[in-house]
Structure formats: structure tokens, C-alpha cells
């Protein structure tokens, strides 16, 4: 980016002085090389981002690769733990299911036993009720 000086860039404003410096033979040779040194410096400055990128990119890539590897290991551990938890959950479901079915079977057995007891009581009560009734054989009934 060129610097503006009174509406002109630095190069435009000092163009005449640069031409006079180039044409003046009394000035030592090294001062005439200043413009080429400027262009070399500009080239050097333009190479800096490329060089920095060339040096930093492998570091960034290795850092990212290391982080990704760590993440993949963690994901593997988590998925393994998830598999173990799924297995345990399935086992717990089957245990709870069998416990529930055992409880229901026990309850059914208790109810069947109670029903048998009640049937026996009903039969006993019917028999006792009949004992109080007298039966006469051979006598005609009158109403």
C-alpha cells in the first residue's frame, strides 16, 4: 500500500529525485542500488507469509492429527462403555421381567389356593345345612 503525500504516492513525489540520483555519477555505487534493495525487501516481505505458512502448517496439522486421534480414542472408549451398558440394561430388563413374572405366578398360586379353600368351605356349609333338614321316607307330603 503506497503512502499518500499531498495527493501523490511517495514514489511519484520523489520520482525526480530518484532519477537525478541514478544519473549522478558522483554518488557512490551502493546508494544507487537502493531501489533494487527496496524491491528485494518487498520480495522478502512477500515471502514471509508463505514461509510462515510452510513452517506452521505441519505443526498445525500434527496438532490437529494428535487431537483427532485422542478424540477417536475417547469415542472408542465411550462406544465400548455404551455397549457394556446396553448389555447390562438388557440383563436387568430380563431379571426384572422374570421377577415380575415370578411375583405374578406366586400371586396366581395364592389365589388358586384361596379359591380351593373357599370351595371346600361352601361344600362344608351346604352339607351342614342339609343335616338340619329331616328326611322322611315313605310318608306323603302335605302342603
PDB file of C-alpha atoms in Angstrom, residues 23-86:
ATOM      1  CA  UNK A  23      22.104   9.792 -13.344  1.00  0.00           C
ATOM      2  CA  UNK A  24      24.540  11.410 -10.887  1.00  0.00           C
ATOM      3  CA  UNK A  25      27.861   9.595 -11.207  1.00  0.00           C
ATOM      4  CA  UNK A  26      29.438  11.362  -8.219  1.00  0.00           C
ATOM      5  CA  UNK A  27      27.245   9.389  -5.815  1.00  0.00           C
ATOM      6  CA  UNK A  28      28.829   6.096  -4.799  1.00  0.00           C
ATOM      7  CA  UNK A  29      27.507   2.929  -6.402  1.00  0.00           C
ATOM      8  CA  UNK A  30      25.898   1.399  -3.291  1.00  0.00           C
ATOM      9  CA  UNK A  31      23.449   4.279  -2.902  1.00  0.00           C
ATOM     10  CA  UNK A  32      22.279   3.724  -6.481  1.00  0.00           C
ATOM     11  CA  UNK A  33      21.286   0.175  -5.529  1.00  0.00           C
ATOM     12  CA  UNK A  34      18.665   1.366  -3.038  1.00  0.00           C
ATOM     13  CA  UNK A  35      15.687   0.866  -5.408  1.00  0.00           C
ATOM     14  CA  UNK A  36      16.744  -2.719  -6.118  1.00  0.00           C
ATOM     15  CA  UNK A  37      17.208  -3.288  -2.407  1.00  0.00           C
ATOM     16  CA  UNK A  38      13.663  -2.000  -1.915  1.00  0.00           C
ATOM     17  CA  UNK A  39      12.336  -4.478  -4.439  1.00  0.00           C
ATOM     18  CA  UNK A  40      14.374  -7.255  -2.802  1.00  0.00           C
ATOM     19  CA  UNK A  41      12.934  -6.239   0.555  1.00  0.00           C
ATOM     20  CA  UNK A  42       9.435  -6.222  -0.899  1.00  0.00           C
ATOM     21  CA  UNK A  43      10.015  -9.691  -2.322  1.00  0.00           C
ATOM     22  CA  UNK A  44      11.377 -10.790   1.049  1.00  0.00           C
ATOM     23  CA  UNK A  45       8.314  -9.370   2.771  1.00  0.00           C
ATOM     24  CA  UNK A  46       6.018 -11.105   0.312  1.00  0.00           C
ATOM     25  CA  UNK A  47       7.799 -14.387   1.024  1.00  0.00           C
ATOM     26  CA  UNK A  48       7.303 -14.092   4.785  1.00  0.00           C
ATOM     27  CA  UNK A  49       3.660 -15.252   4.849  1.00  0.00           C
ATOM     28  CA  UNK A  50       4.488 -18.160   2.548  1.00  0.00           C
ATOM     29  CA  UNK A  51       7.455 -19.172   4.686  1.00  0.00           C
ATOM     30  CA  UNK A  52       5.478 -18.826   7.908  1.00  0.00           C
ATOM     31  CA  UNK A  53       2.673 -20.913   6.419  1.00  0.00           C
ATOM     32  CA  UNK A  54       5.199 -23.518   5.229  1.00  0.00           C
ATOM     33  CA  UNK A  55       6.704 -23.750   8.704  1.00  0.00           C
ATOM     34  CA  UNK A  56       3.500 -23.576  10.731  1.00  0.00           C
ATOM     35  CA  UNK A  57       1.231 -25.789   8.599  1.00  0.00           C
ATOM     36  CA  UNK A  58       2.989 -29.057   9.538  1.00  0.00           C
ATOM     37  CA  UNK A  59       2.839 -28.083  13.210  1.00  0.00           C
ATOM     38  CA  UNK A  60      -0.855 -27.264  12.928  1.00  0.00           C
ATOM     39  CA  UNK A  61      -1.532 -30.482  11.020  1.00  0.00           C
ATOM     40  CA  UNK A  62       0.309 -32.613  13.571  1.00  0.00           C
ATOM     41  CA  UNK A  63      -1.504 -30.875  16.425  1.00  0.00           C
ATOM     42  CA  UNK A  64      -4.863 -31.430  14.745  1.00  0.00           C
ATOM     43  CA  UNK A  65      -3.988 -35.055  13.978  1.00  0.00           C
ATOM     44  CA  UNK A  66      -2.988 -35.634  17.599  1.00  0.00           C
ATOM     45  CA  UNK A  67      -6.222 -34.063  18.828  1.00  0.00           C
ATOM     46  CA  UNK A  68      -8.283 -36.114  16.363  1.00  0.00           C
ATOM     47  CA  UNK A  69      -6.528 -39.324  17.450  1.00  0.00           C
ATOM     48  CA  UNK A  70      -7.266 -38.529  21.094  1.00  0.00           C
ATOM     49  CA  UNK A  71     -10.896 -37.821  20.231  1.00  0.00           C
ATOM     50  CA  UNK A  72     -11.165 -41.070  18.290  1.00  0.00           C
ATOM     51  CA  UNK A  73      -9.757 -42.980  21.268  1.00  0.00           C
ATOM     52  CA  UNK A  74     -12.261 -41.315  23.578  1.00  0.00           C
ATOM     53  CA  UNK A  75     -15.105 -42.060  21.165  1.00  0.00           C
ATOM     54  CA  UNK A  76     -13.972 -45.685  21.048  1.00  0.00           C
ATOM     55  CA  UNK A  77     -13.941 -45.894  24.846  1.00  0.00           C
ATOM     56  CA  UNK A  78     -17.362 -44.285  25.073  1.00  0.00           C
ATOM     57  CA  UNK A  79     -18.851 -46.618  22.464  1.00  0.00           C
ATOM     58  CA  UNK A  80     -17.356 -49.613  24.290  1.00  0.00           C
ATOM     59  CA  UNK A  81     -18.845 -48.393  27.571  1.00  0.00           C
ATOM     60  CA  UNK A  82     -22.166 -47.840  25.824  1.00  0.00           C
ATOM     61  CA  UNK A  83     -22.095 -51.430  24.582  1.00  0.00           C
ATOM     62  CA  UNK A  84     -21.425 -52.671  28.121  1.00  0.00           C
ATOM     63  CA  UNK A  85     -24.245 -50.524  29.472  1.00  0.00           C
ATOM     64  CA  UNK A  86     -26.632 -51.834  26.805  1.00  0.00           C
TER      65      UNK A  86
END
